[in-house]
């Protein structure tokens, strides 16, 4: 059978009470089963699920703002069709994290409410991006490296840098075309 390589599954383990030995045994068993079925298991840091993207004070995500809604839709389509990103689903982000991080006002007004944010992950597992939208129609593409997966591997780090560079060049070309029209 053929697998759809654009498909990802988020698997999370929640351990209430377990010894480290049992947890490690289950994780190793799961990793072996993934290899057996030809699946690739990639670890993601907590920030990939966190409402706040500024958990680490010395690591800042790359942010690209697109004011035109049509261009933002084109970039989102290109992430999936051209740049080999996969849909990672909608994640919840508190509206006050949007306000603090970007000074934008999301569609909800109450700071305790959560906003659904679209997230994509690159098929290499090295980079993921979130799309934040404000009331003025601007879309912020927030790119974050998966440092847990990349580690000290320079090849994976280069894949993440190249992916971000290619996407940012695509966005720049779209914006240049609009200016020239």
PDB file of C-alpha atoms in Angstrom:
ATOM      1  CA  UNK A   1       0.000   0.000   0.000  1.00  0.00           C
ATOM      2  CA  UNK A   2       1.030   3.589  -0.507  1.00  0.00           C
ATOM      3  CA  UNK A   3       0.989   6.064   2.347  1.00  0.00           C
ATOM      4  CA  UNK A   4       0.063   9.695   2.002  1.00  0.00           C
ATOM      5  CA  UNK A   5       3.285  11.430   3.011  1.00  0.00           C
ATOM      6  CA  UNK A   6       1.452  14.715   3.576  1.00  0.00           C
ATOM      7  CA  UNK A   7      -0.379  13.172   6.511  1.00  0.00           C
ATOM      8  CA  UNK A   8       0.804  13.696  10.072  1.00  0.00           C
ATOM      9  CA  UNK A   9      -0.513  12.470  13.382  1.00  0.00           C
ATOM     10  CA  UNK A  10       0.085  14.144  16.695  1.00  0.00           C
ATOM     11  CA  UNK A  11       0.564  11.536  19.394  1.00  0.00           C
ATOM     12  CA  UNK A  12       0.892  12.704  22.968  1.00  0.00           C
ATOM     13  CA  UNK A  13       1.609  10.728  26.102  1.00  0.00           C
ATOM     14  CA  UNK A  14       0.104  11.906  29.372  1.00  0.00           C
ATOM     15  CA  UNK A  15       1.551  10.065  32.337  1.00  0.00           C
ATOM     16  CA  UNK A  16      -0.216  10.533  35.638  1.00  0.00           C
ATOM     17  CA  UNK A  17       1.671   8.040  37.744  1.00  0.00           C
ATOM     18  CA  UNK A  18       4.428   5.909  36.262  1.00  0.00           C
ATOM     19  CA  UNK A  19       8.024   5.134  36.997  1.00  0.00           C
ATOM     20  CA  UNK A  20      10.696   6.385  34.636  1.00  0.00           C
ATOM     21  CA  UNK A  21      11.591   2.816  33.703  1.00  0.00           C
ATOM     22  CA  UNK A  22       8.025   2.023  32.579  1.00  0.00           C
ATOM     23  CA  UNK A  23       7.705   5.259  30.644  1.00  0.00           C
ATOM     24  CA  UNK A  24      11.020   4.639  28.873  1.00  0.00           C
ATOM     25  CA  UNK A  25      10.000   1.048  28.045  1.00  0.00           C
ATOM     26  CA  UNK A  26       6.704   2.205  26.508  1.00  0.00           C
ATOM     27  CA  UNK A  27       8.371   4.929  24.465  1.00  0.00           C
ATOM     28  CA  UNK A  28      10.982   2.481  23.135  1.00  0.00           C
ATOM     29  CA  UNK A  29       8.258  -0.034  22.290  1.00  0.00           C
ATOM     30  CA  UNK A  30       6.322   2.650  20.431  1.00  0.00           C
ATOM     31  CA  UNK A  31       9.447   3.771  18.537  1.00  0.00           C
ATOM     32  CA  UNK A  32      10.167   0.178  17.463  1.00  0.00           C
ATOM     33  CA  UNK A  33       6.593  -0.252  16.249  1.00  0.00           C
ATOM     34  CA  UNK A  34       6.866   2.938  14.202  1.00  0.00           C
ATOM     35  CA  UNK A  35      10.004   1.599  12.506  1.00  0.00           C
ATOM     36  CA  UNK A  36       8.255  -1.739  11.910  1.00  0.00           C
ATOM     37  CA  UNK A  37       5.415  -0.005  10.046  1.00  0.00           C
ATOM     38  CA  UNK A  38       7.700   2.398   8.178  1.00  0.00           C
ATOM     39  CA  UNK A  39       6.594   5.469  10.108  1.00  0.00           C
ATOM     40  CA  UNK A  40       8.913   8.276  11.108  1.00  0.00           C
ATOM     41  CA  UNK A  41       8.621   9.467  14.695  1.00  0.00           C
ATOM     42  CA  UNK A  42       9.635  13.087  15.278  1.00  0.00           C
ATOM     43  CA  UNK A  43       9.704  14.705  18.719  1.00  0.00           C
ATOM     44  CA  UNK A  44       8.340  18.212  19.104  1.00  0.00           C
ATOM     45  CA  UNK A  45       8.957  20.609  21.978  1.00  0.00           C
ATOM     46  CA  UNK A  46       6.213  21.864  24.255  1.00  0.00           C
ATOM     47  CA  UNK A  47       6.176  25.195  22.414  1.00  0.00           C
ATOM     48  CA  UNK A  48       4.471  23.496  19.450  1.00  0.00           C
ATOM     49  CA  UNK A  49       1.351  23.214  21.631  1.00  0.00           C
ATOM     50  CA  UNK A  50       1.835  26.214  23.863  1.00  0.00           C
ATOM     51  CA  UNK A  51      -0.397  29.242  23.678  1.00  0.00           C
ATOM     52  CA  UNK A  52       2.590  31.542  24.134  1.00  0.00           C
ATOM     53  CA  UNK A  53       5.341  31.271  21.534  1.00  0.00           C
ATOM     54  CA  UNK A  54       7.804  33.182  23.693  1.00  0.00           C
ATOM     55  CA  UNK A  55       8.640  30.476  26.238  1.00  0.00           C
ATOM     56  CA  UNK A  56      12.382  30.821  25.759  1.00  0.00           C
ATOM     57  CA  UNK A  57      13.684  34.361  26.364  1.00  0.00           C
ATOM     58  CA  UNK A  58      16.676  33.983  24.022  1.00  0.00           C
ATOM     59  CA  UNK A  59      14.985  32.227  21.097  1.00  0.00           C
ATOM     60  CA  UNK A  60      12.660  34.368  19.052  1.00  0.00           C
ATOM     61  CA  UNK A  61      10.514  32.972  16.226  1.00  0.00           C
ATOM     62  CA  UNK A  62      10.755  34.458  12.732  1.00  0.00           C
ATOM     63  CA  UNK A  63       7.645  36.473  11.887  1.00  0.00           C
ATOM     64  CA  UNK A  64       6.469  37.617   8.463  1.00  0.00           C
ATOM     65  CA  UNK A  65       3.431  39.887   8.152  1.00  0.00           C
ATOM     66  CA  UNK A  66       1.223  39.847   5.062  1.00  0.00           C
ATOM     67  CA  UNK A  67      -1.410  42.551   4.910  1.00  0.00           C
ATOM     68  CA  UNK A  68      -3.235  41.300   1.812  1.00  0.00           C
ATOM     69  CA  UNK A  69      -5.696  38.459   2.498  1.00  0.00           C
ATOM     70  CA  UNK A  70      -5.404  37.042  -1.035  1.00  0.00           C
ATOM     71  CA  UNK A  71      -1.611  36.875  -0.794  1.00  0.00           C
ATOM     72  CA  UNK A  72      -1.865  35.233   2.628  1.00  0.00           C
ATOM     73  CA  UNK A  73      -4.153  32.576   1.133  1.00  0.00           C
ATOM     74  CA  UNK A  74      -1.682  32.020  -1.704  1.00  0.00           C
ATOM     75  CA  UNK A  75       1.182  31.581   0.768  1.00  0.00           C
ATOM     76  CA  UNK A  76      -0.870  29.175   2.871  1.00  0.00           C
ATOM     77  CA  UNK A  77      -1.639  27.100  -0.236  1.00  0.00           C
ATOM     78  CA  UNK A  78       2.033  27.181  -1.251  1.00  0.00           C
ATOM     79  CA  UNK A  79       3.067  25.905   2.180  1.00  0.00           C
ATOM     80  CA  UNK A  80       1.088  22.734   1.503  1.00  0.00           C
ATOM     81  CA  UNK A  81       1.609  22.289  -2.232  1.00  0.00           C
ATOM     82  CA  UNK A  82       5.092  23.702  -2.869  1.00  0.00           C
ATOM     83  CA  UNK A  83       7.078  23.768   0.361  1.00  0.00           C
ATOM     84  CA  UNK A  84       6.095  20.329   1.713  1.00  0.00           C
ATOM     85  CA  UNK A  85       4.333  21.445   4.883  1.00  0.00           C
ATOM     86  CA  UNK A  86       1.562  19.317   6.369  1.00  0.00           C
ATOM     87  CA  UNK A  87      -1.536  20.510   8.188  1.00  0.00           C
ATOM     88  CA  UNK A  88      -0.957  20.155  11.934  1.00  0.00           C
ATOM     89  CA  UNK A  89      -4.465  21.270  12.814  1.00  0.00           C
ATOM     90  CA  UNK A  90      -5.849  24.153  14.769  1.00  0.00           C
ATOM     91  CA  UNK A  91      -4.321  24.968  18.132  1.00  0.00           C
ATOM     92  CA  UNK A  92      -5.702  27.197  20.841  1.00  0.00           C
ATOM     93  CA  UNK A  93      -3.965  30.409  21.807  1.00  0.00           C
ATOM     94  CA  UNK A  94      -5.107  32.829  24.471  1.00  0.00           C
ATOM     95  CA  UNK A  95      -6.038  36.161  22.972  1.00  0.00           C
ATOM     96  CA  UNK A  96      -3.836  38.063  25.444  1.00  0.00           C
ATOM     97  CA  UNK A  97      -0.778  36.178  24.123  1.00  0.00           C
ATOM     98  CA  UNK A  98      -1.604  37.555  20.668  1.00  0.00           C
ATOM     99  CA  UNK A  99      -1.889  41.053  22.078  1.00  0.00           C
ATOM    100  CA  UNK A 100       1.346  40.852  24.085  1.00  0.00           C
ATOM    101  CA  UNK A 101       3.385  39.217  21.322  1.00  0.00           C
ATOM    102  CA  UNK A 102       2.213  41.173  18.308  1.00  0.00           C
ATOM    103  CA  UNK A 103       0.087  44.068  19.501  1.00  0.00           C
ATOM    104  CA  UNK A 104      -2.790  42.741  17.446  1.00  0.00           C
ATOM    105  CA  UNK A 105      -6.346  42.299  18.476  1.00  0.00           C
ATOM    106  CA  UNK A 106      -7.727  38.884  17.525  1.00  0.00           C
ATOM    107  CA  UNK A 107     -11.366  38.374  16.687  1.00  0.00           C
ATOM    108  CA  UNK A 108     -12.315  37.755  20.337  1.00  0.00           C
ATOM    109  CA  UNK A 109     -12.349  40.620  22.815  1.00  0.00           C
ATOM    110  CA  UNK A 110     -12.112  38.875  26.157  1.00  0.00           C
ATOM    111  CA  UNK A 111      -8.498  38.147  27.167  1.00  0.00           C
ATOM    112  CA  UNK A 112      -9.406  34.846  28.834  1.00  0.00           C
ATOM    113  CA  UNK A 113     -10.854  33.411  25.612  1.00  0.00           C
ATOM    114  CA  UNK A 114      -8.839  31.235  23.286  1.00  0.00           C
ATOM    115  CA  UNK A 115      -8.484  31.729  19.548  1.00  0.00           C
ATOM    116  CA  UNK A 116      -8.030  28.832  17.113  1.00  0.00           C
ATOM    117  CA  UNK A 117      -4.702  29.205  15.288  1.00  0.00           C
ATOM    118  CA  UNK A 118      -3.830  27.190  12.175  1.00  0.00           C
ATOM    119  CA  UNK A 119      -0.467  25.412  12.376  1.00  0.00           C
ATOM    120  CA  UNK A 120       1.609  23.638   9.735  1.00  0.00           C
ATOM    121  CA  UNK A 121       4.666  21.425  10.167  1.00  0.00           C
ATOM    122  CA  UNK A 122       7.332  20.751   7.544  1.00  0.00           C
ATOM    123  CA  UNK A 123       7.592  17.113   6.465  1.00  0.00           C
ATOM    124  CA  UNK A 124      11.194  17.004   7.655  1.00  0.00           C
ATOM    125  CA  UNK A 125       9.957  17.880  11.150  1.00  0.00           C
ATOM    126  CA  UNK A 126      12.496  20.706  11.388  1.00  0.00           C
ATOM    127  CA  UNK A 127      10.212  23.743  11.283  1.00  0.00           C
ATOM    128  CA  UNK A 128       6.606  24.604  11.976  1.00  0.00           C
ATOM    129  CA  UNK A 129       4.570  27.717  11.386  1.00  0.00           C
ATOM    130  CA  UNK A 130       1.470  29.296  12.871  1.00  0.00           C
ATOM    131  CA  UNK A 131      -0.892  31.678  11.139  1.00  0.00           C
ATOM    132  CA  UNK A 132      -2.210  34.506  13.288  1.00  0.00           C
ATOM    133  CA  UNK A 133      -4.868  36.848  11.919  1.00  0.00           C
ATOM    134  CA  UNK A 134      -6.017  40.167  13.271  1.00  0.00           C
ATOM    135  CA  UNK A 135      -9.144  42.241  12.687  1.00  0.00           C
ATOM    136  CA  UNK A 136      -7.478  44.411  10.038  1.00  0.00           C
ATOM    137  CA  UNK A 137      -7.028  41.390   7.747  1.00  0.00           C
ATOM    138  CA  UNK A 138      -3.281  41.006   8.246  1.00  0.00           C
ATOM    139  CA  UNK A 139      -1.846  37.520   8.633  1.00  0.00           C
ATOM    140  CA  UNK A 140       1.297  36.839  10.631  1.00  0.00           C
ATOM    141  CA  UNK A 141       3.290  33.751   9.630  1.00  0.00           C
ATOM    142  CA  UNK A 142       5.246  32.716  12.720  1.00  0.00           C
ATOM    143  CA  UNK A 143       8.074  30.255  11.958  1.00  0.00           C
ATOM    144  CA  UNK A 144       9.695  28.223  14.729  1.00  0.00           C
ATOM    145  CA  UNK A 145      12.485  25.662  14.489  1.00  0.00           C
ATOM    146  CA  UNK A 146      12.015  22.275  16.088  1.00  0.00           C
ATOM    147  CA  UNK A 147      15.201  22.423  18.156  1.00  0.00           C
ATOM    148  CA  UNK A 148      14.345  19.147  19.894  1.00  0.00           C
ATOM    149  CA  UNK A 149      14.480  17.307  16.555  1.00  0.00           C
ATOM    150  CA  UNK A 150      17.355  19.285  15.006  1.00  0.00           C
ATOM    151  CA  UNK A 151      19.651  19.084  18.029  1.00  0.00           C
ATOM    152  CA  UNK A 152      23.282  19.383  16.884  1.00  0.00           C
ATOM    153  CA  UNK A 153      22.575  17.947  13.419  1.00  0.00           C
ATOM    154  CA  UNK A 154      23.845  20.561  10.957  1.00  0.00           C
ATOM    155  CA  UNK A 155      22.034  18.935   8.005  1.00  0.00           C
ATOM    156  CA  UNK A 156      18.637  19.247   9.690  1.00  0.00           C
ATOM    157  CA  UNK A 157      19.461  22.792  10.722  1.00  0.00           C
ATOM    158  CA  UNK A 158      20.267  23.608   7.101  1.00  0.00           C
ATOM    159  CA  UNK A 159      16.947  22.094   5.967  1.00  0.00           C
ATOM    160  CA  UNK A 160      15.096  24.377   8.418  1.00  0.00           C
ATOM    161  CA  UNK A 161      17.040  27.467   7.289  1.00  0.00           C
ATOM    162  CA  UNK A 162      16.564  26.656   3.599  1.00  0.00           C
ATOM    163  CA  UNK A 163      12.851  26.059   4.061  1.00  0.00           C
ATOM    164  CA  UNK A 164      12.370  29.376   5.831  1.00  0.00           C
ATOM    165  CA  UNK A 165      14.507  31.180   3.247  1.00  0.00           C
ATOM    166  CA  UNK A 166      12.521  29.697   0.337  1.00  0.00           C
ATOM    167  CA  UNK A 167       9.173  30.588   1.910  1.00  0.00           C
ATOM    168  CA  UNK A 168      10.332  34.134   2.738  1.00  0.00           C
ATOM    169  CA  UNK A 169      11.607  34.575  -0.854  1.00  0.00           C
ATOM    170  CA  UNK A 170       8.245  33.380  -2.174  1.00  0.00           C
ATOM    171  CA  UNK A 171       6.460  35.921   0.032  1.00  0.00           C
ATOM    172  CA  UNK A 172       8.845  38.695  -1.035  1.00  0.00           C
ATOM    173  CA  UNK A 173       8.251  37.866  -4.724  1.00  0.00           C
ATOM    174  CA  UNK A 174       4.469  37.990  -4.186  1.00  0.00           C
ATOM    175  CA  UNK A 175       4.728  41.365  -2.493  1.00  0.00           C
ATOM    176  CA  UNK A 176       7.044  42.700  -5.237  1.00  0.00           C
ATOM    177  CA  UNK A 177       4.576  41.590  -7.923  1.00  0.00           C
ATOM    178  CA  UNK A 178       1.771  43.453  -6.181  1.00  0.00           C
ATOM    179  CA  UNK A 179       3.857  46.634  -5.959  1.00  0.00           C
ATOM    180  CA  UNK A 180       4.737  46.433  -9.664  1.00  0.00           C
ATOM    181  CA  UNK A 181       1.075  46.113 -10.686  1.00  0.00           C
TER     182      UNK A 181
END
